[in-house]
Amino acid sequence: MLIESERLGAVEVDDTKVLTFPDGLLGFPDARRFALLDAGDDGTYFWLQALDDPQLAFLAAVPWAFFPDYEPELSMPDQETLGLTDPADALVLCLLTFSDEAVTANLLGPLIVNATTREGRQIVLGDSDYSARMPLAAA
C-alpha cells in the first residue's frame, strides 16, 4: 500500500510492516495503526508512521543497541494480552525524543509487539527504575 507521510513523503509499505496498537500509544489513543519503516541500514532505528495521520511519526530504536543490560519485564496479563509465550517472539522498541540537550529513549514505556501477530502495546514498566528520558549518550 502507498501511504503519505509529512516527514518521509509517499512511501510504499508492505502489509507485513503494519503494526496495530489497539490501545493507541500514550498520548495518542486514536493512533492505532503504524507502518514500521527502516530508518537506517543496521536494523537499529525505525520510523513508526501512523497510517491514518500523515503528520504523526515517531523515531524508535531497538534498545539493546544502546542499553545492552535493558531487561523489560512484562506482567503475565500483558504477556497474555499480547499473546506472547516466548520472549523471542517480541519486538521491543523505545521511542526517541530529541531536545537541545540530548537524544533520549523512553525505557520506561517501551513498545512491545508480538512479531507474529504484529499487534503491540506501549507498556509502562511501573515497578522498574527505568527512565522515560534516558540519554543515549549515557549508554
mmCIF file of N, CA and C in Angstrom:
data_model
loop_
_atom_site.group_PDB
_atom_site.id
_atom_site.type_symbol
_atom_site.label_atom_id
_atom_site.label_comp_id
_atom_site.label_asym_id
_atom_site.label_seq_id
_atom_site.Cartn_x
_atom_site.Cartn_y
_atom_site.Cartn_z
ATOM 1 N N MET A 1 0.843 -1.174 0.000
ATOM 2 C CA MET A 1 0.000 0.000 0.000
ATOM 3 C C MET A 1 0.880 1.226 0.000
ATOM 4 N N LEU A 2 0.369 2.285 -0.564
ATOM 5 C CA LEU A 2 1.090 3.546 -0.612
ATOM 6 C C LEU A 2 0.534 4.452 0.474
ATOM 7 N N ILE A 3 1.414 4.952 1.340
ATOM 8 C CA ILE A 3 0.966 5.851 2.407
ATOM 9 C C ILE A 3 1.658 7.197 2.234
ATOM 10 N N GLU A 4 1.047 8.181 2.825
ATOM 11 C CA GLU A 4 1.619 9.527 2.797
ATOM 12 C C GLU A 4 2.166 9.856 4.175
ATOM 13 N N SER A 5 3.352 10.435 4.183
ATOM 14 C CA SER A 5 3.984 10.862 5.420
ATOM 15 C C SER A 5 4.487 12.280 5.237
ATOM 16 N N GLU A 6 4.116 13.144 6.146
ATOM 17 C CA GLU A 6 4.614 14.515 6.047
ATOM 18 C C GLU A 6 6.140 14.535 6.135
ATOM 19 N N ARG A 7 6.692 13.648 6.949
ATOM 20 C CA ARG A 7 8.143 13.615 7.155
ATOM 21 C C ARG A 7 8.884 12.852 6.056
ATOM 22 N N LEU A 8 8.295 11.758 5.571
ATOM 23 C CA LEU A 8 9.007 10.867 4.666
ATOM 24 C C LEU A 8 8.506 10.911 3.230
ATOM 25 N N GLY A 9 7.407 11.603 2.985
ATOM 26 C CA GLY A 9 6.834 11.647 1.647
ATOM 27 C C GLY A 9 5.964 10.424 1.394
ATOM 28 N N ALA A 10 5.747 10.110 0.131
ATOM 29 C CA ALA A 10 4.976 8.917 -0.227
ATOM 30 C C ALA A 10 5.870 7.697 -0.034
ATOM 31 N N VAL A 11 5.322 6.709 0.671
ATOM 32 C CA VAL A 11 6.111 5.514 0.997
ATOM 33 C C VAL A 11 5.277 4.276 0.678
ATOM 34 N N GLU A 12 5.881 3.350 -0.039
ATOM 35 C CA GLU A 12 5.243 2.064 -0.294
ATOM 36 C C GLU A 12 5.499 1.168 0.910
ATOM 37 N N VAL A 13 4.430 0.613 1.469
ATOM 38 C CA VAL A 13 4.545 -0.196 2.677
ATOM 39 C C VAL A 13 3.967 -1.580 2.418
ATOM 40 N N ASP A 14 4.772 -2.570 2.710
ATOM 41 C CA ASP A 14 4.312 -3.951 2.645
ATOM 42 C C ASP A 14 3.372 -4.205 3.830
ATOM 43 N N ASP A 15 2.322 -4.975 3.604
ATOM 44 C CA ASP A 15 1.366 -5.258 4.682
ATOM 45 C C ASP A 15 2.027 -5.910 5.895
ATOM 46 N N THR A 16 3.130 -6.610 5.685
ATOM 47 C CA THR A 16 3.809 -7.257 6.814
ATOM 48 C C THR A 16 4.522 -6.262 7.711
ATOM 49 N N LYS A 17 4.583 -5.010 7.301
ATOM 50 C CA LYS A 17 5.234 -3.954 8.094
ATOM 51 C C LYS A 17 4.228 -3.075 8.823
ATOM 52 N N VAL A 18 2.970 -3.479 8.818
ATOM 53 C CA VAL A 18 1.939 -2.714 9.517
ATOM 54 C C VAL A 18 1.759 -3.293 10.918
ATOM 55 N N LEU A 19 1.902 -2.428 11.918
ATOM 56 C CA LEU A 19 1.724 -2.813 13.311
ATOM 57 C C LEU A 19 0.432 -2.193 13.825
ATOM 58 N N THR A 20 -0.268 -2.946 14.661
ATOM 59 C CA THR A 20 -1.511 -2.460 15.249
ATOM 60 C C THR A 20 -1.346 -2.332 16.757
ATOM 61 N N PHE A 21 -1.744 -1.194 17.274
ATOM 62 C CA PHE A 21 -1.750 -0.939 18.716
ATOM 63 C C PHE A 21 -3.201 -0.660 19.104
ATOM 64 N N PRO A 22 -3.955 -1.667 19.540
ATOM 65 C CA PRO A 22 -5.382 -1.489 19.799
ATOM 66 C C PRO A 22 -5.699 -0.381 20.802
ATOM 67 N N ASP A 23 -4.764 -0.118 21.732
ATOM 68 C CA ASP A 23 -4.989 0.938 22.722
ATOM 69 C C ASP A 23 -4.326 2.246 22.322
ATOM 70 N N GLY A 24 -3.759 2.323 21.130
ATOM 71 C CA GLY A 24 -3.013 3.505 20.728
ATOM 72 C C GLY A 24 -1.712 3.597 21.509
ATOM 73 N N LEU A 25 -1.061 4.730 21.386
ATOM 74 C CA LEU A 25 0.153 4.989 22.152
ATOM 75 C C LEU A 25 -0.161 6.032 23.214
ATOM 76 N N LEU A 26 0.657 6.087 24.246
ATOM 77 C CA LEU A 26 0.425 7.047 25.313
ATOM 78 C C LEU A 26 0.380 8.460 24.726
ATOM 79 N N GLY A 27 -0.699 9.153 25.008
ATOM 80 C CA GLY A 27 -0.883 10.494 24.472
ATOM 81 C C GLY A 27 -1.495 10.518 23.086
ATOM 82 N N PHE A 28 -1.612 9.367 22.462
ATOM 83 C CA PHE A 28 -2.173 9.269 21.110
ATOM 84 C C PHE A 28 -3.116 8.065 21.040
ATOM 85 N N PRO A 29 -4.193 8.092 21.816
ATOM 86 C CA PRO A 29 -5.058 6.908 21.898
ATOM 87 C C PRO A 29 -5.749 6.551 20.584
ATOM 88 N N ASP A 30 -5.865 7.506 19.677
ATOM 89 C CA ASP A 30 -6.543 7.218 18.415
ATOM 90 C C ASP A 30 -5.593 6.732 17.323
ATOM 91 N N ALA A 31 -4.292 6.799 17.582
ATOM 92 C CA ALA A 31 -3.302 6.331 16.604
ATOM 93 C C ALA A 31 -3.055 4.847 16.866
ATOM 94 N N ARG A 32 -3.635 4.024 16.027
ATOM 95 C CA ARG A 32 -3.599 2.579 16.296
ATOM 96 C C ARG A 32 -2.888 1.756 15.231
ATOM 97 N N ARG A 33 -2.703 2.311 14.065
ATOM 98 C CA ARG A 33 -2.032 1.545 13.004
ATOM 99 C C ARG A 33 -0.819 2.331 12.536
ATOM 100 N N PHE A 34 0.320 1.634 12.521
ATOM 101 C CA PHE A 34 1.582 2.264 12.144
ATOM 102 C C PHE A 34 2.319 1.389 11.152
ATOM 103 N N ALA A 35 3.047 2.048 10.272
ATOM 104 C CA ALA A 35 3.987 1.335 9.406
ATOM 105 C C ALA A 35 5.344 1.377 10.085
ATOM 106 N N LEU A 36 6.007 0.242 10.125
ATOM 107 C CA LEU A 36 7.357 0.140 10.677
ATOM 108 C C LEU A 36 8.328 0.261 9.509
ATOM 109 N N LEU A 37 9.035 1.370 9.461
ATOM 110 C CA LEU A 37 9.909 1.667 8.330
ATOM 111 C C LEU A 37 11.355 1.758 8.798
ATOM 112 N N ASP A 38 12.245 1.071 8.130
ATOM 113 C CA ASP A 38 13.664 1.153 8.465
ATOM 114 C C ASP A 38 14.134 2.599 8.344
ATOM 115 N N ALA A 39 14.887 3.028 9.346
ATOM 116 C CA ALA A 39 15.448 4.382 9.313
ATOM 117 C C ALA A 39 16.971 4.341 9.247
ATOM 118 N N GLY A 40 17.483 3.219 8.847
ATOM 119 C CA GLY A 40 18.925 3.047 8.740
ATOM 120 C C GLY A 40 19.200 1.690 8.140
ATOM 121 N N ASP A 41 20.463 1.387 8.024
ATOM 122 C CA ASP A 41 20.832 0.117 7.393
ATOM 123 C C ASP A 41 21.137 -0.991 8.378
ATOM 124 N N ASP A 42 21.216 -0.660 9.660
ATOM 125 C CA ASP A 42 21.677 -1.677 10.612
ATOM 126 C C ASP A 42 20.578 -2.275 11.480
ATOM 127 N N GLY A 43 19.313 -1.935 11.214
ATOM 128 C CA GLY A 43 18.209 -2.516 11.982
ATOM 129 C C GLY A 43 18.083 -1.977 13.388
ATOM 130 N N THR A 44 18.665 -0.824 13.659
ATOM 131 C CA THR A 44 18.574 -0.216 14.987
ATOM 132 C C THR A 44 17.461 0.816 15.055
ATOM 133 N N TYR A 45 17.338 1.636 14.040
ATOM 134 C CA TYR A 45 16.374 2.726 14.034
ATOM 135 C C TYR A 45 15.217 2.423 13.084
ATOM 136 N N PHE A 46 14.013 2.830 13.530
ATOM 137 C CA PHE A 46 12.814 2.662 12.718
ATOM 138 C C PHE A 46 11.932 3.895 12.849
ATOM 139 N N TRP A 47 11.259 4.198 11.781
ATOM 140 C CA TRP A 47 10.171 5.166 11.841
ATOM 141 C C TRP A 47 8.883 4.401 12.075
ATOM 142 N N LEU A 48 8.068 4.920 12.973
ATOM 143 C CA LEU A 48 6.700 4.442 13.136
ATOM 144 C C LEU A 48 5.812 5.532 12.565
ATOM 145 N N GLN A 49 5.316 5.274 11.375
ATOM 146 C CA GLN A 49 4.473 6.253 10.699
ATOM 147 C C GLN A 49 3.017 5.858 10.864
ATOM 148 N N ALA A 50 2.222 6.752 11.463
ATOM 149 C CA ALA A 50 0.795 6.478 11.618
ATOM 150 C C ALA A 50 0.155 6.387 10.240
ATOM 151 N N LEU A 51 -0.630 5.355 10.036
ATOM 152 C CA LEU A 51 -1.266 5.179 8.730
ATOM 153 C C LEU A 51 -2.423 6.142 8.518
ATOM 154 N N ASP A 52 -3.044 6.558 9.601
ATOM 155 C CA ASP A 52 -4.227 7.410 9.478
ATOM 156 C C ASP A 52 -3.940 8.880 9.735
ATOM 157 N N ASP A 53 -2.662 9.237 9.920
ATOM 158 C CA ASP A 53 -2.303 10.632 10.166
ATOM 159 C C ASP A 53 -0.915 10.889 9.579
ATOM 160 N N PRO A 54 -0.855 11.481 8.401
ATOM 161 C CA PRO A 54 0.448 11.700 7.755
ATOM 162 C C PRO A 54 1.409 12.550 8.578
ATOM 163 N N GLN A 55 0.875 13.317 9.535
ATOM 164 C CA GLN A 55 1.727 14.196 10.340
ATOM 165 C C GLN A 55 2.328 13.495 11.555
ATOM 166 N N LEU A 56 1.849 12.296 11.866
ATOM 167 C CA LEU A 56 2.285 11.627 13.091
ATOM 168 C C LEU A 56 3.286 10.515 12.774
ATOM 169 N N ALA A 57 4.521 10.732 13.197
ATOM 170 C CA ALA A 57 5.577 9.730 13.029
ATOM 171 C C ALA A 57 6.514 9.818 14.222
ATOM 172 N N PHE A 58 7.008 8.673 14.630
ATOM 173 C CA PHE A 58 7.946 8.610 15.752
ATOM 174 C C PHE A 58 9.198 7.890 15.288
ATOM 175 N N LEU A 59 10.335 8.361 15.800
ATOM 176 C CA LEU A 59 11.579 7.620 15.604
ATOM 177 C C LEU A 59 11.748 6.704 16.800
ATOM 178 N N ALA A 60 12.018 5.452 16.538
ATOM 179 C CA ALA A 60 12.174 4.457 17.597
ATOM 180 C C ALA A 60 13.480 3.707 17.369
ATOM 181 N N ALA A 61 13.932 3.063 18.415
ATOM 182 C CA ALA A 61 15.183 2.296 18.312
ATOM 183 C C ALA A 61 15.051 0.995 19.078
ATOM 184 N N VAL A 62 15.803 0.024 18.626
ATOM 185 C CA VAL A 62 15.956 -1.214 19.378
ATOM 186 C C VAL A 62 16.831 -0.871 20.582
ATOM 187 N N PRO A 63 16.337 -1.046 21.799
ATOM 188 C CA PRO A 63 17.063 -0.526 22.968
ATOM 189 C C PRO A 63 18.424 -1.155 23.205
ATOM 190 N N TRP A 64 18.598 -2.410 22.841
ATOM 191 C CA TRP A 64 19.843 -3.100 23.184
ATOM 192 C C TRP A 64 21.044 -2.570 22.426
ATOM 193 N N ALA A 65 20.830 -1.805 21.380
ATOM 194 C CA ALA A 65 21.956 -1.186 20.683
ATOM 195 C C ALA A 65 22.635 -0.156 21.580
ATOM 196 N N PHE A 66 21.875 0.392 22.535
ATOM 197 C CA PHE A 66 22.400 1.441 23.416
ATOM 198 C C PHE A 66 22.445 1.007 24.880
ATOM 199 N N PHE A 67 21.556 0.106 25.243
ATOM 200 C CA PHE A 67 21.411 -0.316 26.636
ATOM 201 C C PHE A 67 21.419 -1.852 26.686
ATOM 202 N N PRO A 68 22.597 -2.442 26.572
ATOM 203 C CA PRO A 68 22.659 -3.911 26.463
ATOM 204 C C PRO A 68 22.111 -4.645 27.686
ATOM 205 N N ASP A 69 22.041 -3.977 28.836
ATOM 206 C CA ASP A 69 21.520 -4.628 30.043
ATOM 207 C C ASP A 69 20.019 -4.416 30.244
ATOM 208 N N TYR A 70 19.371 -3.768 29.289
ATOM 209 C CA TYR A 70 17.940 -3.483 29.415
ATOM 210 C C TYR A 70 17.145 -4.787 29.436
ATOM 211 N N GLU A 71 16.329 -4.956 30.464
ATOM 212 C CA GLU A 71 15.534 -6.178 30.611
ATOM 213 C C GLU A 71 14.109 -5.829 31.043
ATOM 214 N N PRO A 72 13.283 -5.384 30.123
ATOM 215 C CA PRO A 72 11.904 -5.081 30.493
ATOM 216 C C PRO A 72 11.169 -6.360 30.878
ATOM 217 N N GLU A 73 10.498 -6.305 32.005
ATOM 218 C CA GLU A 73 9.731 -7.469 32.460
ATOM 219 C C GLU A 73 8.249 -7.181 32.301
ATOM 220 N N LEU A 74 7.589 -8.039 31.540
ATOM 221 C CA LEU A 74 6.156 -7.864 31.308
ATOM 222 C C LEU A 74 5.371 -8.661 32.332
ATOM 223 N N SER A 75 4.279 -8.068 32.771
ATOM 224 C CA SER A 75 3.394 -8.805 33.668
ATOM 225 C C SER A 75 2.731 -9.936 32.884
ATOM 226 N N MET A 76 2.218 -10.910 33.616
ATOM 227 C CA MET A 76 1.520 -12.016 32.960
ATOM 228 C C MET A 76 0.301 -11.510 32.172
ATOM 229 N N PRO A 77 -0.501 -10.579 32.736
ATOM 230 C CA PRO A 77 -1.623 -10.065 31.920
ATOM 231 C C PRO A 77 -1.164 -9.389 30.624
ATOM 232 N N ASP A 78 -0.039 -8.656 30.687
ATOM 233 C CA ASP A 78 0.459 -8.029 29.457
ATOM 234 C C ASP A 78 0.911 -9.092 28.460
ATOM 235 N N GLN A 79 1.579 -10.126 28.948
ATOM 236 C CA GLN A 79 2.001 -11.212 28.055
ATOM 237 C C GLN A 79 0.793 -11.889 27.426
ATOM 238 N N GLU A 80 -0.240 -12.112 28.228
ATOM 239 C CA GLU A 80 -1.441 -12.777 27.708
ATOM 240 C C GLU A 80 -2.163 -11.889 26.703
ATOM 241 N N THR A 81 -2.249 -10.598 27.002
ATOM 242 C CA THR A 81 -2.917 -9.672 26.083
ATOM 243 C C THR A 81 -2.215 -9.659 24.728
ATOM 244 N N LEU A 82 -0.886 -9.725 24.765
ATOM 245 C CA LEU A 82 -0.120 -9.703 23.518
ATOM 246 C C LEU A 82 0.021 -11.094 22.893
ATOM 247 N N GLY A 83 -0.383 -12.122 23.617
ATOM 248 C CA GLY A 83 -0.246 -13.483 23.098
ATOM 249 C C GLY A 83 1.204 -13.926 23.040
ATOM 250 N N LEU A 84 2.022 -13.409 23.943
ATOM 251 C CA LEU A 84 3.446 -13.758 23.961
ATOM 252 C C LEU A 84 3.689 -14.911 24.926
ATOM 253 N N THR A 85 4.220 -15.998 24.407
ATOM 254 C CA THR A 85 4.610 -17.119 25.251
ATOM 255 C C THR A 85 6.119 -17.301 25.256
ATOM 256 N N ASP A 86 6.788 -16.674 24.290
ATOM 257 C CA ASP A 86 8.234 -16.783 24.173
ATOM 258 C C ASP A 86 8.800 -15.375 23.955
ATOM 259 N N PRO A 87 9.735 -14.948 24.808
ATOM 260 C CA PRO A 87 10.306 -13.602 24.632
ATOM 261 C C PRO A 87 10.908 -13.393 23.237
ATOM 262 N N ALA A 88 11.329 -14.458 22.598
ATOM 263 C CA ALA A 88 11.915 -14.327 21.256
ATOM 264 C C ALA A 88 10.889 -13.866 20.227
ATOM 265 N N ASP A 89 9.601 -13.958 20.561
ATOM 266 C CA ASP A 89 8.545 -13.521 19.642
ATOM 267 C C ASP A 89 8.230 -12.036 19.766
ATOM 268 N N ALA A 90 8.913 -11.358 20.683
ATOM 269 C CA ALA A 90 8.614 -9.951 20.932
ATOM 270 C C ALA A 90 9.586 -9.036 20.191
ATOM 271 N N LEU A 91 9.031 -8.030 19.573
ATOM 272 C CA LEU A 91 9.809 -6.920 19.035
ATOM 273 C C LEU A 91 9.705 -5.812 20.073
ATOM 274 N N VAL A 92 10.837 -5.322 20.530
ATOM 275 C CA VAL A 92 10.858 -4.277 21.550
ATOM 276 C C VAL A 92 11.493 -3.031 20.950
ATOM 277 N N LEU A 93 10.780 -1.931 21.053
ATOM 278 C CA LEU A 93 11.271 -0.651 20.563
ATOM 279 C C LEU A 93 11.069 0.409 21.632
ATOM 280 N N CYS A 94 11.954 1.381 21.648
ATOM 281 C CA CYS A 94 11.805 2.528 22.545
ATOM 282 C C CYS A 94 11.694 3.781 21.686
ATOM 283 N N LEU A 95 10.721 4.608 22.031
ATOM 284 C CA LEU A 95 10.559 5.864 21.308
ATOM 285 C C LEU A 95 11.681 6.811 21.697
ATOM 286 N N LEU A 96 12.177 7.561 20.717
ATOM 287 C CA LEU A 96 13.252 8.515 20.953
ATOM 288 C C LEU A 96 12.695 9.928 20.958
ATOM 289 N N THR A 97 13.307 10.762 21.778
ATOM 290 C CA THR A 97 12.941 12.172 21.862
ATOM 291 C C THR A 97 14.202 12.996 21.665
ATOM 292 N N PHE A 98 14.061 14.047 20.887
ATOM 293 C CA PHE A 98 15.189 14.941 20.621
ATOM 294 C C PHE A 98 14.952 16.265 21.319
ATOM 295 N N SER A 99 15.970 16.754 22.004
ATOM 296 C CA SER A 99 15.907 18.094 22.595
ATOM 297 C C SER A 99 17.250 18.775 22.334
ATOM 298 N N ASP A 100 17.396 20.012 22.779
ATOM 299 C CA ASP A 100 18.666 20.713 22.599
ATOM 300 C C ASP A 100 19.775 20.063 23.407
ATOM 301 N N GLU A 101 19.380 19.401 24.501
ATOM 302 C CA GLU A 101 20.386 18.833 25.403
ATOM 303 C C GLU A 101 20.797 17.403 25.032
ATOM 304 N N ALA A 102 19.863 16.610 24.541
ATOM 305 C CA ALA A 102 20.190 15.201 24.335
ATOM 306 C C ALA A 102 19.135 14.506 23.488
ATOM 307 N N VAL A 103 19.514 13.358 23.011
ATOM 308 C CA VAL A 103 18.557 12.415 22.427
ATOM 309 C C VAL A 103 18.305 11.389 23.514
ATOM 310 N N THR A 104 17.024 11.181 23.826
ATOM 311 C CA THR A 104 16.696 10.259 24.912
ATOM 312 C C THR A 104 15.784 9.148 24.418
ATOM 313 N N ALA A 105 15.836 8.051 25.137
ATOM 314 C CA ALA A 105 14.993 6.891 24.844
ATOM 315 C C ALA A 105 14.041 6.678 26.009
ATOM 316 N N ASN A 106 12.826 6.327 25.679
ATOM 317 C CA ASN A 106 11.836 6.013 26.707
ATOM 318 C C ASN A 106 11.949 4.532 27.063
ATOM 319 N N LEU A 107 12.751 4.262 28.080
ATOM 320 C CA LEU A 107 12.905 2.873 28.535
ATOM 321 C C LEU A 107 11.787 2.479 29.480
ATOM 322 N N LEU A 108 11.102 3.454 30.057
ATOM 323 C CA LEU A 108 10.017 3.179 30.996
ATOM 324 C C LEU A 108 8.754 2.700 30.286
ATOM 325 N N GLY A 109 8.548 3.170 29.067
ATOM 326 C CA GLY A 109 7.328 2.805 28.338
ATOM 327 C C GLY A 109 7.642 2.244 26.962
ATOM 328 N N PRO A 110 8.289 1.085 26.899
ATOM 329 C CA PRO A 110 8.649 0.528 25.591
ATOM 330 C C PRO A 110 7.423 0.069 24.803
ATOM 331 N N LEU A 111 7.616 -0.023 23.521
ATOM 332 C CA LEU A 111 6.611 -0.628 22.651
ATOM 333 C C LEU A 111 6.954 -2.106 22.550
ATOM 334 N N ILE A 112 6.015 -2.952 22.917
ATOM 335 C CA ILE A 112 6.217 -4.395 22.835
ATOM 336 C C ILE A 112 5.248 -4.921 21.787
ATOM 337 N N VAL A 113 5.786 -5.595 20.786
ATOM 338 C CA VAL A 113 4.979 -6.074 19.665
ATOM 339 C C VAL A 113 5.163 -7.584 19.534
ATOM 340 N N ASN A 114 4.061 -8.291 19.413
ATOM 341 C CA ASN A 114 4.121 -9.706 19.065
ATOM 342 C C ASN A 114 4.491 -9.763 17.589
ATOM 343 N N ALA A 115 5.692 -10.253 17.294
ATOM 344 C CA ALA A 115 6.195 -10.236 15.929
ATOM 345 C C ALA A 115 5.372 -11.113 14.990
ATOM 346 N N THR A 116 4.655 -12.074 15.533
ATOM 347 C CA THR A 116 3.839 -12.952 14.690
ATOM 348 C C THR A 116 2.522 -12.285 14.304
ATOM 349 N N THR A 117 1.851 -11.706 15.302
ATOM 350 C CA THR A 117 0.555 -11.084 15.028
ATOM 351 C C THR A 117 0.690 -9.624 14.617
ATOM 352 N N ARG A 118 1.858 -9.040 14.893
ATOM 353 C CA ARG A 118 2.160 -7.621 14.646
ATOM 354 C C ARG A 118 1.229 -6.712 15.447
ATOM 355 N N GLU A 119 0.748 -7.218 16.568
ATOM 356 C CA GLU A 119 -0.069 -6.419 17.475
ATOM 357 C C GLU A 119 0.786 -6.046 18.677
ATOM 358 N N GLY A 120 0.689 -4.783 19.082
ATOM 359 C CA GLY A 120 1.543 -4.327 20.156
ATOM 360 C C GLY A 120 0.841 -3.440 21.158
ATOM 361 N N ARG A 121 1.593 -3.118 22.176
ATOM 362 C CA ARG A 121 1.124 -2.210 23.220
ATOM 363 C C ARG A 121 2.316 -1.408 23.697
ATOM 364 N N GLN A 122 2.031 -0.183 24.132
ATOM 365 C CA GLN A 122 3.043 0.563 24.854
ATOM 366 C C GLN A 122 2.811 0.269 26.315
ATOM 367 N N ILE A 123 3.792 -0.334 26.938
ATOM 368 C CA ILE A 123 3.629 -0.824 28.301
ATOM 369 C C ILE A 123 4.501 -0.018 29.248
ATOM 370 N N VAL A 124 3.880 0.545 30.268
ATOM 371 C CA VAL A 124 4.620 1.277 31.291
ATOM 372 C C VAL A 124 5.102 0.267 32.325
ATOM 373 N N LEU A 125 6.416 0.246 32.509
ATOM 374 C CA LEU A 125 7.043 -0.691 33.448
ATOM 375 C C LEU A 125 7.057 -0.033 34.820
ATOM 376 N N GLY A 126 5.886 0.023 35.440
ATOM 377 C CA GLY A 126 5.685 0.792 36.663
ATOM 378 C C GLY A 126 6.557 0.394 37.836
ATOM 379 N N ASP A 127 6.945 -0.844 37.933
ATOM 380 C CA ASP A 127 7.751 -1.292 39.070
ATOM 381 C C ASP A 127 9.243 -1.304 38.749
ATOM 382 N N SER A 128 9.637 -0.551 37.757
ATOM 383 C CA SER A 128 11.051 -0.562 37.378
ATOM 384 C C SER A 128 11.699 0.778 37.709
ATOM 385 N N ASP A 129 12.985 0.837 37.580
ATOM 386 C CA ASP A 129 13.737 2.078 37.766
ATOM 387 C C ASP A 129 14.088 2.728 36.434
ATOM 388 N N TYR A 130 13.522 2.217 35.354
ATOM 389 C CA TYR A 130 13.848 2.767 34.047
ATOM 390 C C TYR A 130 13.280 4.171 33.896
ATOM 391 N N SER A 131 13.975 4.965 33.099
ATOM 392 C CA SER A 131 13.593 6.352 32.864
ATOM 393 C C SER A 131 12.842 6.479 31.537
ATOM 394 N N ALA A 132 11.961 7.462 31.499
ATOM 395 C CA ALA A 132 11.289 7.796 30.241
ATOM 396 C C ALA A 132 12.176 8.685 29.375
ATOM 397 N N ARG A 133 13.286 9.160 29.950
ATOM 398 C CA ARG A 133 14.197 10.042 29.212
ATOM 399 C C ARG A 133 15.649 9.659 29.494
ATOM 400 N N MET A 134 16.039 8.511 29.054
ATOM 401 C CA MET A 134 17.416 8.052 29.266
ATOM 402 C C MET A 134 18.272 8.525 28.093
ATOM 403 N N PRO A 135 19.253 9.380 28.359
ATOM 404 C CA PRO A 135 20.108 9.867 27.260
ATOM 405 C C PRO A 135 20.841 8.714 26.574
ATOM 406 N N LEU A 136 20.835 8.739 25.269
ATOM 407 C CA LEU A 136 21.552 7.698 24.530
ATOM 408 C C LEU A 136 23.054 7.793 24.779
ATOM 409 N N ALA A 137 23.542 9.001 24.985
ATOM 410 C CA ALA A 137 24.972 9.169 25.228
ATOM 411 C C ALA A 137 25.408 8.532 26.536
ATOM 412 N N ALA A 138 24.478 8.323 27.465
ATOM 413 C CA ALA A 138 24.825 7.725 28.748
ATOM 414 C C ALA A 138 25.007 6.225 28.635
ATOM 415 N N ALA A 139 24.586 5.673 27.518
ATOM 416 C CA ALA A 139 24.670 4.217 27.361
ATOM 417 C C ALA A 139 26.085 3.766 27.118
#
